[in-house]
mmCIF file of C-alpha atoms in Angstrom:
data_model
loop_
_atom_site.group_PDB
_atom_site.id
_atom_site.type_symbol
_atom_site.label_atom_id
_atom_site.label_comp_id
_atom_site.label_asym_id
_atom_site.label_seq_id
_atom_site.Cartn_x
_atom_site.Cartn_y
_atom_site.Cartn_z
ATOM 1 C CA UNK A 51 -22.831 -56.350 -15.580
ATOM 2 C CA UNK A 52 -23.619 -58.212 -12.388
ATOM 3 C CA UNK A 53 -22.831 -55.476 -10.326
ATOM 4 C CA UNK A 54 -25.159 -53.194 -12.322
ATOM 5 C CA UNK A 55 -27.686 -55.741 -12.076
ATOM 6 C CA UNK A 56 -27.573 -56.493 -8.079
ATOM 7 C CA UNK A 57 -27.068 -52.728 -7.304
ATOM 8 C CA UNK A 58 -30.693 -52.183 -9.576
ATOM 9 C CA UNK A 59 -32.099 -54.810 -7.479
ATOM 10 C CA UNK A 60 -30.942 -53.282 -4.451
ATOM 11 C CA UNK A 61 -32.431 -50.112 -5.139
ATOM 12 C CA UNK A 62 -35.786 -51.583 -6.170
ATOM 13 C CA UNK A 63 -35.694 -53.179 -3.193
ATOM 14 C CA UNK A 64 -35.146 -50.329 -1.240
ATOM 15 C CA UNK A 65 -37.986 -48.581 -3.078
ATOM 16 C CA UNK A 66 -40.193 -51.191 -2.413
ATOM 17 C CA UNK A 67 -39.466 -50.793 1.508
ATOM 18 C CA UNK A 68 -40.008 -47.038 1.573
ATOM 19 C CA UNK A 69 -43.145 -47.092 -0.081
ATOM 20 C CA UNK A 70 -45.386 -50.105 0.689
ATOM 21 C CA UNK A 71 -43.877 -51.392 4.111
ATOM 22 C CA UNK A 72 -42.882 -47.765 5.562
ATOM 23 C CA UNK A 73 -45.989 -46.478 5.093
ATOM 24 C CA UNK A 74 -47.765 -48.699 7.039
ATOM 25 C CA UNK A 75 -45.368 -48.830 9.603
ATOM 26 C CA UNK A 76 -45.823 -44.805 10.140
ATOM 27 C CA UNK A 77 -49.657 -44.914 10.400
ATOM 28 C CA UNK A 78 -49.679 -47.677 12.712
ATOM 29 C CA UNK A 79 -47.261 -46.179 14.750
ATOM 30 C CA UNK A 80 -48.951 -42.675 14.707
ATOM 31 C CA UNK A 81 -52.454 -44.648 15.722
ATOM 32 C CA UNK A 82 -51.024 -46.195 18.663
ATOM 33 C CA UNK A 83 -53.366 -48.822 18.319
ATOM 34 C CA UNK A 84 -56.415 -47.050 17.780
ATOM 35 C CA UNK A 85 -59.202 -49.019 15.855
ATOM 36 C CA UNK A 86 -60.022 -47.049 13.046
ATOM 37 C CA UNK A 87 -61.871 -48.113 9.380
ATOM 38 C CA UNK A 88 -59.889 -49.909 7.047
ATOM 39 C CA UNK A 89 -60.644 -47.409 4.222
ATOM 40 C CA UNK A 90 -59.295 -44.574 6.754
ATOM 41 C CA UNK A 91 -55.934 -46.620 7.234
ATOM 42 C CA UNK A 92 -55.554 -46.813 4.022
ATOM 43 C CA UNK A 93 -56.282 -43.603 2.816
ATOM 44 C CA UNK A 94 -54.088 -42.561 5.675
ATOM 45 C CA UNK A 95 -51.148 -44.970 4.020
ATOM 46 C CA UNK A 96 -51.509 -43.211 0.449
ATOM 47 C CA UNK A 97 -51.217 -39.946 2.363
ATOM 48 C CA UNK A 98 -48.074 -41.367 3.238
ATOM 49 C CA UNK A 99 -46.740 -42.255 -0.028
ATOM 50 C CA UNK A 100 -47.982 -39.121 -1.760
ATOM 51 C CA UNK A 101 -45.402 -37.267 1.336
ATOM 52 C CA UNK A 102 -42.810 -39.669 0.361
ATOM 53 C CA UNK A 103 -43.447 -39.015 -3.709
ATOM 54 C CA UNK A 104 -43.073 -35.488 -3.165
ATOM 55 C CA UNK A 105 -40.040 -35.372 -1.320
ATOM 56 C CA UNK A 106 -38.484 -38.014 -3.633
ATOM 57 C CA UNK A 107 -39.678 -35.850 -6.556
ATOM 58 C CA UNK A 108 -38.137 -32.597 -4.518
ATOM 59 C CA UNK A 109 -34.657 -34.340 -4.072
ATOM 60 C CA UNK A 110 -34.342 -35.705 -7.224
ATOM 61 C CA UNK A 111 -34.973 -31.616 -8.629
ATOM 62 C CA UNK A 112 -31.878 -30.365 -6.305
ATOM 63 C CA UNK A 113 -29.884 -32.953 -7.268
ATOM 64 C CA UNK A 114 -30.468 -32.459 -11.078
ATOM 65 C CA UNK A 115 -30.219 -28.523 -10.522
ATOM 66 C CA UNK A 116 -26.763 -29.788 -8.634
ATOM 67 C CA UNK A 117 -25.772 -31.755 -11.365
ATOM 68 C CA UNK A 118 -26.115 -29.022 -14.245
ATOM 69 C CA UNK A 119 -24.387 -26.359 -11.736
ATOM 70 C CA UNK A 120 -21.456 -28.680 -12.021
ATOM 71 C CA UNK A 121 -21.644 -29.373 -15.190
ATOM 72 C CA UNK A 122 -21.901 -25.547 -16.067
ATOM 73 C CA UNK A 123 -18.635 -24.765 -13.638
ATOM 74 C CA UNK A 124 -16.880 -27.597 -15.519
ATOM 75 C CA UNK A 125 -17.915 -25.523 -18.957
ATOM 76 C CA UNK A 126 -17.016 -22.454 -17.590
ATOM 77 C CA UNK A 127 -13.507 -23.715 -16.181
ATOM 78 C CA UNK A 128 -13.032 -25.637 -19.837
ATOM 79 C CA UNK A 129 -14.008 -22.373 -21.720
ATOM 80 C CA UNK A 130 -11.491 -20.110 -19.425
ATOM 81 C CA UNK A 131 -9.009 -22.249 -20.316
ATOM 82 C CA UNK A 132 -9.681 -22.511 -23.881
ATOM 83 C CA UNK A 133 -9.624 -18.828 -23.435
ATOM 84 C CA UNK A 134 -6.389 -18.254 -21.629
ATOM 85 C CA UNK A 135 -4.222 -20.718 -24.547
ATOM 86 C CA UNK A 136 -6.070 -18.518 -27.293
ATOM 87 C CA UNK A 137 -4.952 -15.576 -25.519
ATOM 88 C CA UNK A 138 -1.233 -16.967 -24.444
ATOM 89 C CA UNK A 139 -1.187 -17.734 -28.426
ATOM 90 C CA UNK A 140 -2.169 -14.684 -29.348
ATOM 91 C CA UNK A 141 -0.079 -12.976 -27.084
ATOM 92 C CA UNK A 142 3.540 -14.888 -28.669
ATOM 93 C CA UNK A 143 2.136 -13.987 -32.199
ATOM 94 C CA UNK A 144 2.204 -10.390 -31.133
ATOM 95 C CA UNK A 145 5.710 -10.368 -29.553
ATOM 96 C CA UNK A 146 7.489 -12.492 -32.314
ATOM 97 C CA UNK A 147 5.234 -9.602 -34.912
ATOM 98 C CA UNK A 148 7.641 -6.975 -32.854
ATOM 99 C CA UNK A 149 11.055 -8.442 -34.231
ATOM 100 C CA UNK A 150 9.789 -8.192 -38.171
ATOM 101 C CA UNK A 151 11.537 -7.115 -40.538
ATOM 102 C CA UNK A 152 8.269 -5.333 -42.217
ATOM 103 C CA UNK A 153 6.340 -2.205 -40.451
ATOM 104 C CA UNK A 154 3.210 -3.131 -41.147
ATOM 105 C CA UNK A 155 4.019 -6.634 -39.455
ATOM 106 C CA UNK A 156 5.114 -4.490 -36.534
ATOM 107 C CA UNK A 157 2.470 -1.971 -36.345
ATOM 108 C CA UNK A 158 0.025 -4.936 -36.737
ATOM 109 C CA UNK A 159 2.013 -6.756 -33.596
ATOM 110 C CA UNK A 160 1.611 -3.516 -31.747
ATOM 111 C CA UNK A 161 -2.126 -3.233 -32.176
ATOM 112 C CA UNK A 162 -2.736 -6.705 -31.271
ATOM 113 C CA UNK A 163 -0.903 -6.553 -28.364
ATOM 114 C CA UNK A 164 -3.013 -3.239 -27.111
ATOM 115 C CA UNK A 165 -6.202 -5.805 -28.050
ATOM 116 C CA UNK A 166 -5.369 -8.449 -25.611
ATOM 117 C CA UNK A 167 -4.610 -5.754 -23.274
ATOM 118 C CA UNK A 168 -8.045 -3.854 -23.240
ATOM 119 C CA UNK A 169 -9.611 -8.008 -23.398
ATOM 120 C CA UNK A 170 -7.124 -9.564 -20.733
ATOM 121 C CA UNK A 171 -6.442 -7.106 -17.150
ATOM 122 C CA UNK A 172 -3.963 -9.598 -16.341
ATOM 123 C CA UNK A 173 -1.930 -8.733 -19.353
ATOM 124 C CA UNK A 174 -1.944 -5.296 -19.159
ATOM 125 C CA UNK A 175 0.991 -4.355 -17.448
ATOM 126 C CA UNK A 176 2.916 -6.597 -18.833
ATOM 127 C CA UNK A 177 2.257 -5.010 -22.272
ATOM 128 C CA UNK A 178 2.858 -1.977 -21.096
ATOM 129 C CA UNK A 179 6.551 -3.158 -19.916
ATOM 130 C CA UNK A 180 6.717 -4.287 -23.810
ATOM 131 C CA UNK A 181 5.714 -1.431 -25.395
ATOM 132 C CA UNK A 182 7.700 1.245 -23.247
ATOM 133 C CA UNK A 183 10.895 -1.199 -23.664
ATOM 134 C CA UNK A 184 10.031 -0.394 -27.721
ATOM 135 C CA UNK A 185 9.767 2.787 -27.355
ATOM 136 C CA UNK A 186 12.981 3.082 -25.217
ATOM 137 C CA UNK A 187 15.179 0.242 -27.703
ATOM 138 C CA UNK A 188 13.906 1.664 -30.642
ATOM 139 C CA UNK A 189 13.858 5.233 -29.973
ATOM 140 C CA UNK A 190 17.109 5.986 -27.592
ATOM 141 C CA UNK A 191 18.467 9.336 -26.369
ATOM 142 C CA UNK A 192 20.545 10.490 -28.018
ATOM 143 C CA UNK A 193 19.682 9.173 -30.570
ATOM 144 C CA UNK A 194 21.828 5.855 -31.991
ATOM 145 C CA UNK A 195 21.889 4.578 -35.556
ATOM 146 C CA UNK A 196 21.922 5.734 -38.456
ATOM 147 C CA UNK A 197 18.095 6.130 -39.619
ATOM 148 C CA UNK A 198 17.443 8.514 -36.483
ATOM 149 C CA UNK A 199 18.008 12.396 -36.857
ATOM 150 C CA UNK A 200 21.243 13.875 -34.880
ATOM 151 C CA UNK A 201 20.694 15.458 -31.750
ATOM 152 C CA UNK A 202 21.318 18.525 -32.995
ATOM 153 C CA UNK A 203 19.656 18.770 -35.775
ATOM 154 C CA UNK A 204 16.920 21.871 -35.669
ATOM 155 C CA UNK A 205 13.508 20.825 -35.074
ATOM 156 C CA UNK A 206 11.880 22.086 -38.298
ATOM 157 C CA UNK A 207 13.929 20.307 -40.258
ATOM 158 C CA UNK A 208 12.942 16.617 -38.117
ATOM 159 C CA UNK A 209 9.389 14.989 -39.444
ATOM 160 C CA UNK A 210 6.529 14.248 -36.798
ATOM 161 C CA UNK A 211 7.163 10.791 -35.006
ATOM 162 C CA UNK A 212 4.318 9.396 -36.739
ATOM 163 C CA UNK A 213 6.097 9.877 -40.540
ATOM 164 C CA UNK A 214 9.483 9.272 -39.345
ATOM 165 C CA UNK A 215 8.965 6.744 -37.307
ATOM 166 C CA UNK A 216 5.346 5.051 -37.415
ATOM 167 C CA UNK A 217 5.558 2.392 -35.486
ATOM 168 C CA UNK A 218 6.432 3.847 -32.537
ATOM 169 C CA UNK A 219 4.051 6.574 -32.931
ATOM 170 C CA UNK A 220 1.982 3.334 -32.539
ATOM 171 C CA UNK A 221 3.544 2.075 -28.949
ATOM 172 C CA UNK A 222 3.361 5.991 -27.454
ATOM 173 C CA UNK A 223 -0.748 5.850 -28.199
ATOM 174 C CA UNK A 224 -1.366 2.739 -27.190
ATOM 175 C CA UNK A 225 0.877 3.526 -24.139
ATOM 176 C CA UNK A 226 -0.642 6.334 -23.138
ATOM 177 C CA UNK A 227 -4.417 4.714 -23.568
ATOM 178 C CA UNK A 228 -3.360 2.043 -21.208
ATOM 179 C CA UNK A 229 -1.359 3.469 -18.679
ATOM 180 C CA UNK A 230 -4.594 5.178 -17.136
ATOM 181 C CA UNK A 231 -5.805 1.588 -15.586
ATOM 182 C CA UNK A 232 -2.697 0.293 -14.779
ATOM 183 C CA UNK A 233 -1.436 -1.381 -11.453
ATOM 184 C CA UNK A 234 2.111 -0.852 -11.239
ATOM 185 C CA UNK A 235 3.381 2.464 -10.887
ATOM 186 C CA UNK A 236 6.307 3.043 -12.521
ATOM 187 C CA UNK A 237 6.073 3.017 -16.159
ATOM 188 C CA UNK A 238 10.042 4.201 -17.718
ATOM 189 C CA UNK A 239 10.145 6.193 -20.925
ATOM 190 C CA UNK A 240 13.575 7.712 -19.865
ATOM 191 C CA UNK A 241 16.427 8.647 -22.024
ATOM 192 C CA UNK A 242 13.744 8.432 -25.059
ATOM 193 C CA UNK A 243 13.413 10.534 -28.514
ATOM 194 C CA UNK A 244 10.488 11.424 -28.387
ATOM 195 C CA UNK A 245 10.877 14.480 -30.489
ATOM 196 C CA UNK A 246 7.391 15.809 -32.202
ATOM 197 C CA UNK A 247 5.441 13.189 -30.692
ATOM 198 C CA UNK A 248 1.915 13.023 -30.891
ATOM 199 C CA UNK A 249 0.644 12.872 -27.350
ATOM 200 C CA UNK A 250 -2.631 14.864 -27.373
ATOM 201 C CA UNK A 251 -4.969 13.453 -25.128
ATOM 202 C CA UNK A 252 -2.969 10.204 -23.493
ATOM 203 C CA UNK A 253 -2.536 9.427 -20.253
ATOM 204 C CA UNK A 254 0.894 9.251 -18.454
ATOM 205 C CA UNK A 255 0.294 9.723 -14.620
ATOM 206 C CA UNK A 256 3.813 8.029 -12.683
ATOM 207 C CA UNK A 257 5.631 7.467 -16.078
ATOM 208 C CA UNK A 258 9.505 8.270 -16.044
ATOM 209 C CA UNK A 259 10.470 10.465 -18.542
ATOM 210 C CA UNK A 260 14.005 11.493 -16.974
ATOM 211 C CA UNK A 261 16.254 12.906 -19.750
ATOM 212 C CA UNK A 262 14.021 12.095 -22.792
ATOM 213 C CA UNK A 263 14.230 14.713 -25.368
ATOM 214 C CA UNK A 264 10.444 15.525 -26.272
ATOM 215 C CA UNK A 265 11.124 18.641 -28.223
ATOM 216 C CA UNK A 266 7.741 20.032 -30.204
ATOM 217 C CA UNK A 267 5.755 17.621 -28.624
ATOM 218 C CA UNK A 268 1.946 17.575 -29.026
ATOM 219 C CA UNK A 269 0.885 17.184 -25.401
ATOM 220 C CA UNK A 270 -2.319 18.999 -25.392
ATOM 221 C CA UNK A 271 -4.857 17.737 -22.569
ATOM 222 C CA UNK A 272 -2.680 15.172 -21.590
ATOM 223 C CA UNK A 273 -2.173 13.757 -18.370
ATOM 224 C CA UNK A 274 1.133 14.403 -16.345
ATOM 225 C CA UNK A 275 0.167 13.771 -12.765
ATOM 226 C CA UNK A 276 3.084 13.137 -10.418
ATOM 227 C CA UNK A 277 4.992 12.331 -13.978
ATOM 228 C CA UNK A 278 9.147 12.940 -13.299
ATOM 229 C CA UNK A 279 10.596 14.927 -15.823
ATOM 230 C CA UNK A 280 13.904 15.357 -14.539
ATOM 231 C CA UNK A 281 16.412 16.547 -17.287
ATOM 232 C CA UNK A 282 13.731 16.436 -19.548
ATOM 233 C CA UNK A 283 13.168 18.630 -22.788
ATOM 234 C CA UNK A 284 10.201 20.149 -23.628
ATOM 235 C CA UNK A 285 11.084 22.823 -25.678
ATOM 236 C CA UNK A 286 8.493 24.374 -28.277
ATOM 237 C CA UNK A 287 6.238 21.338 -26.657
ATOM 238 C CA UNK A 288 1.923 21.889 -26.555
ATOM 239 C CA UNK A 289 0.836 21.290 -23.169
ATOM 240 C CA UNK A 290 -2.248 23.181 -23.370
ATOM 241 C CA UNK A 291 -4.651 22.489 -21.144
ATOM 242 C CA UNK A 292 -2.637 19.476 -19.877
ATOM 243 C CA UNK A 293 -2.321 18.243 -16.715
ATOM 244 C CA UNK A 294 0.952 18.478 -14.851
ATOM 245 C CA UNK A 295 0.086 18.423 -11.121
ATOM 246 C CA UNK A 296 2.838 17.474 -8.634
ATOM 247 C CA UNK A 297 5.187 16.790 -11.685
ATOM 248 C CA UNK A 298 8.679 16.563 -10.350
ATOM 249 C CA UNK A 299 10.329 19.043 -13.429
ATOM 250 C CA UNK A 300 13.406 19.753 -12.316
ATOM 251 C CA UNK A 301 16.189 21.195 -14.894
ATOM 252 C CA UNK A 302 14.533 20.678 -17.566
ATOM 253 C CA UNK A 303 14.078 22.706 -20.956
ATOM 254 C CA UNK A 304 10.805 24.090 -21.196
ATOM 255 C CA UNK A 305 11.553 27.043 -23.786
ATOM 256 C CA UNK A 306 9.119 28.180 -25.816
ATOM 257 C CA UNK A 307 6.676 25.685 -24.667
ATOM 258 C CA UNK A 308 2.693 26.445 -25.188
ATOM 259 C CA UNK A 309 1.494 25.396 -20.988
ATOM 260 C CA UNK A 310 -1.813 27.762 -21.713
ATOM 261 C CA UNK A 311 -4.650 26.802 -19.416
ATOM 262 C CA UNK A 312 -2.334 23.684 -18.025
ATOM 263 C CA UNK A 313 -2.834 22.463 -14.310
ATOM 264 C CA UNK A 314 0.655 23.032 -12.463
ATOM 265 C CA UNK A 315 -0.306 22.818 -9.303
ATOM 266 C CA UNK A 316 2.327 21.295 -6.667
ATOM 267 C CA UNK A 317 4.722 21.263 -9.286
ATOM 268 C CA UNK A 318 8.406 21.043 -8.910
ATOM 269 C CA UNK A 319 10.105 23.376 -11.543
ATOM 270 C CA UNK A 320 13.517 23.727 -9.277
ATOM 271 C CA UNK A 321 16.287 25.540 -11.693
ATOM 272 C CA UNK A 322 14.204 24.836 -14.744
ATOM 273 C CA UNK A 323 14.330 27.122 -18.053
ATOM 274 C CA UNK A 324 11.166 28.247 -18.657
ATOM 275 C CA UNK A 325 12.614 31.406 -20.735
ATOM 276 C CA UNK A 326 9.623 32.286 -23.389
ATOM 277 C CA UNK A 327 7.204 30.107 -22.433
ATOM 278 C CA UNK A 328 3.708 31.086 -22.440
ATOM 279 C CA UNK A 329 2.018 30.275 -19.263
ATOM 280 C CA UNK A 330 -1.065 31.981 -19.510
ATOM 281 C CA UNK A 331 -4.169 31.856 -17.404
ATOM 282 C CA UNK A 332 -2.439 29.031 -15.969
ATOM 283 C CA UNK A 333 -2.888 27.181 -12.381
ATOM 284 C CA UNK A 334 0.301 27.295 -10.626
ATOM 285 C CA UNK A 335 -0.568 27.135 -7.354
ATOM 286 C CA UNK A 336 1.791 25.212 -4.873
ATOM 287 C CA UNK A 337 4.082 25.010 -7.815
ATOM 288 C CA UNK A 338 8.025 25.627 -6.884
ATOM 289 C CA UNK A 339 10.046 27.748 -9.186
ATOM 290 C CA UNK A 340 13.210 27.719 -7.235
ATOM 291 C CA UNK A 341 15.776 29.480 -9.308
ATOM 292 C CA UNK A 342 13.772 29.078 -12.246
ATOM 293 C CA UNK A 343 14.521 30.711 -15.314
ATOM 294 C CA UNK A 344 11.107 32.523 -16.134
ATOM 295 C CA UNK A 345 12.981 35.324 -17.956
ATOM 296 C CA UNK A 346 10.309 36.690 -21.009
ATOM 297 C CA UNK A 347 7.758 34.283 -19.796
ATOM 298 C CA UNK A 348 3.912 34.903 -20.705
ATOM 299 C CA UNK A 349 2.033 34.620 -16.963
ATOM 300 C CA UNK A 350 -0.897 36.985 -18.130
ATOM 301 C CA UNK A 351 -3.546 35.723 -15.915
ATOM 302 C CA UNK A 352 -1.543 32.930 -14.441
ATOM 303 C CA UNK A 353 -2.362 31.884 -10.778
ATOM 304 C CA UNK A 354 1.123 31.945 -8.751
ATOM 305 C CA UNK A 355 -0.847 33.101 -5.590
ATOM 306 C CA UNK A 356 0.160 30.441 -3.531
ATOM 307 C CA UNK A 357 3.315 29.591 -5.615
ATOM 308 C CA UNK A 358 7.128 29.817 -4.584
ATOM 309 C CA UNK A 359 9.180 32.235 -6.336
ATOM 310 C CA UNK A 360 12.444 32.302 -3.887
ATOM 311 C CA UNK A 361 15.289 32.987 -6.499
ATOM 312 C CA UNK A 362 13.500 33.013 -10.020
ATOM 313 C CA UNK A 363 14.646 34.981 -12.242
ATOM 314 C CA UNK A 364 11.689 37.377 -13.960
ATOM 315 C CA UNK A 365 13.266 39.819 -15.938
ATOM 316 C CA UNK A 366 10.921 40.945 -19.052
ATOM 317 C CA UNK A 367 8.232 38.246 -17.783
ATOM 318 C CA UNK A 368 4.682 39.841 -18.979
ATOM 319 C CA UNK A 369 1.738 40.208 -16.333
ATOM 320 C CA UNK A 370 -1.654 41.420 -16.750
ATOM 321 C CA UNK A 371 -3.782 42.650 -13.985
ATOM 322 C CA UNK A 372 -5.338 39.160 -14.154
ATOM 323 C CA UNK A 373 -2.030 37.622 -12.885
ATOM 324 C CA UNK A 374 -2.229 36.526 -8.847
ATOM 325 C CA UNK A 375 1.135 36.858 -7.026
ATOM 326 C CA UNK A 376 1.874 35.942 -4.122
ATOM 327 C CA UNK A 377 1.498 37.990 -1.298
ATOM 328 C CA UNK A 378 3.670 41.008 -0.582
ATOM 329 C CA UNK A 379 5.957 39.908 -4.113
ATOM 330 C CA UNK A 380 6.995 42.735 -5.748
ATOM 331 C CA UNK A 381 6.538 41.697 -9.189
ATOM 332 C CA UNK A 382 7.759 45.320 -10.495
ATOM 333 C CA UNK A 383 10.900 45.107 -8.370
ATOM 334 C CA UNK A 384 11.431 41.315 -10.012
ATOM 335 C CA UNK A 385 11.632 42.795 -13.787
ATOM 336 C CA UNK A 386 8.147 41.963 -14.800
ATOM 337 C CA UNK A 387 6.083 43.703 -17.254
ATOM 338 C CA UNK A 388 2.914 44.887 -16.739
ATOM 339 C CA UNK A 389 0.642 44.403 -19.920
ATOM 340 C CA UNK A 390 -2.899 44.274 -21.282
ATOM 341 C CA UNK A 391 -5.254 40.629 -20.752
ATOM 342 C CA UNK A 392 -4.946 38.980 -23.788
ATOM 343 C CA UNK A 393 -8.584 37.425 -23.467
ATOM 344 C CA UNK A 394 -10.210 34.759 -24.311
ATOM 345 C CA UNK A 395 -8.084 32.043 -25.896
ATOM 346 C CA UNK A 396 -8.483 30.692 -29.617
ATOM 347 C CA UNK A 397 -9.848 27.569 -30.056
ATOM 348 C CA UNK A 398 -7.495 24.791 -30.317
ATOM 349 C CA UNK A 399 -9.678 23.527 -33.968
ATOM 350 C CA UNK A 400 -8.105 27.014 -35.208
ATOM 351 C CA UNK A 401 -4.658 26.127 -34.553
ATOM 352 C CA UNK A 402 -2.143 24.799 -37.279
ATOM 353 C CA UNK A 403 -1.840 21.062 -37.145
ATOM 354 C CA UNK A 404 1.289 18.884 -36.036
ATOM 355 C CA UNK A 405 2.068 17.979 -39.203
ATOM 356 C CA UNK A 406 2.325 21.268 -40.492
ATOM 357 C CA UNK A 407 3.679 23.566 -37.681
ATOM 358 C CA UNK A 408 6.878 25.760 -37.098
ATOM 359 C CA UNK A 409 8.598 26.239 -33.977
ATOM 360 C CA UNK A 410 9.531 29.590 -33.692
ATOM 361 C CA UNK A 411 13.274 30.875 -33.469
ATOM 362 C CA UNK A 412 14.156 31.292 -29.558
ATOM 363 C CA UNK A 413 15.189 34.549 -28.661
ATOM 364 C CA UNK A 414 17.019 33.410 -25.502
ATOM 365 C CA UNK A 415 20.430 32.322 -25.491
ATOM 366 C CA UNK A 416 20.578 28.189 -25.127
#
């Protein structure tokens, strides 16, 4: 209490000073001496103080405009905070959601986990670590357990990943909705059953899919690039109209799968079986088909001008005058069959859904 008291009497004091002796003290010293009217001194000494006022009044502005910056960083830091424990909180609730016994309680952890990750960029990757370790614990090739179809069992007979196995119909989308906006670069799906996923439209550029079995996959307009499906199957699989450039493909089992319209370009199909897939109007240029299997493979009006064909195999292969080797092939001497265009391609709102469809019997030995 006494110090409050002498430090207001200090500052009173050193009001007083500033603004009835200082004054004074600067007119005189600007006159020099100079006799001038005692109204024009002081009128000359409240020209002063009005200076003084003003500046007073100026500081004292800053340092309130000062004082509520800091105040507002302090709010902001308190609010970021609040914000990052509502978020951490959020985030355990998720993951402990994951082990329940329940689906719903898992497909409800799932989807709040790809919440915080479209609300939190820091988050992100690790939630996409999460949900491609579910995917790859729950849904192992070959498969493990007894609730998951045998390996060979025939595809018509297994139901769409979204009936058999819901939840993790759930991880794949959310996986491929956040892996376009991702900073690491590796994202590992391998050794996965992924058999008649739903894919259409998602985004795996960089993800690992080494020796997954993706068998009847919907893939249509997704996004491969520089994807590595080594080992991989794709049989029967839509990639329509996907995008597969510099894909690293190597023996893999695309047979019978739909790549109409699909961006190969750069790809690496080294010693992959690509026996009755259909290709068409395809860009393949830059793509490798060392010792490829394209035996009965649809490449009316595919683009292989630029592509490399050293030791594929193109025996009953159809062409179309719309088909671009590359120069000085001999696509006659090679096996292929020369056939009509088949035009313009059906829309993709005509085709059978998912759910529904039948992959065809292969007529190529396995």
């Amino acid at each position: 209490m006494v110090a409050a008291v002498l430090a207001g009497t200090a500052g009173l004091a050193v009001l007083g000073t500033v603004f009835v002796v200082l004054p004074a003290v600067v007119v005189d010293h600007d006159l020099a001496g100079a006799g001038v009217a005692a109204q024009d001194r002081l009128k000359a000494v409240n020209d002063v103080r009005t200076t003084l006022l003003q500046v007073l009044a100026g500081l004292v502005v800053l340092f309130g405009a000062y004082a509520t910056w800091r105040q507002v960083r302090v709010s902001q830091e308190s609010l970021r905070a609040t914000q990052e424990g509502y978020v951490t909180d959020r985030f355990s609730r998720a993951v402990d959601q994951l082990g329940g016994d329940k689906l719903d309680v898992r497909i409800g952890g799932l989807h709040a986990l790809r919440r915080i990750a479209e609300q939190s960029p820091r988050d992100r990757d690790a939630i996409i670590s999460i949900q491609a370790a579910y995917l790859r614990t729950h849904l192992p090739w070959p498969p493990a357990g007894a609730g998951s179809p045998a390996a060979d069992v025939a595809i018509n007979d297994i139901p769409p990943l979204e009936t058999r196995v819901a939840d993790a119909q759930v991880a794949l989308t959310g996986l491929g909705s956040l892996c376009r906006h991702r900073e690491e670069s590796w994202v590992n799906l391998s050794f996965t059953d992924l058999r008649r996923a739903d894919c259409d439209g998602l985004g795996f550029p960089e993800v690992n899919f080494d020796r997954a079995c993706m068998e009847a996959a919907g893939l249509y307009h997704a996004n491969l690039t520089q994807a590595s499906l080594v080992s991989v199957t794709l049989r029967h699989a839509d990639l329509t109209t996907a995008i597969l450039r510099r894909v690293r493909c190597v023996l893999a089992d695309l047979r019978g799968a739909k790549m109409v319209e699909t961006d190969l370009r750069d790809a690496d199909f080294t010693e992959t079986d690509l026996r009755e897939a259909n290709l068409r109007k395809a860009d393949a240029r830059g793509a490798v088909f060392h010792r490829a299997d394209l035996r009965m493979t649809d490449l009316r009006g595919t683009d292989l001008s630029t592509a490399d064909l050293a030791g594929a195999r193109l025996t009953d292969a159809l062409a179309s005058e719309r088909t671009r080797w590359p120069a000085g092939f001999d696509h006659s001497a090679a096996g292929v069959v020369d056939t009509e265009d088949p035009g313009p391609e059906p829309s993709p709102l005509l085709q059978p859904p998912g759910m529904t469809w039948q992959a065809p019997p292969l007529r190529s030995a396995p």
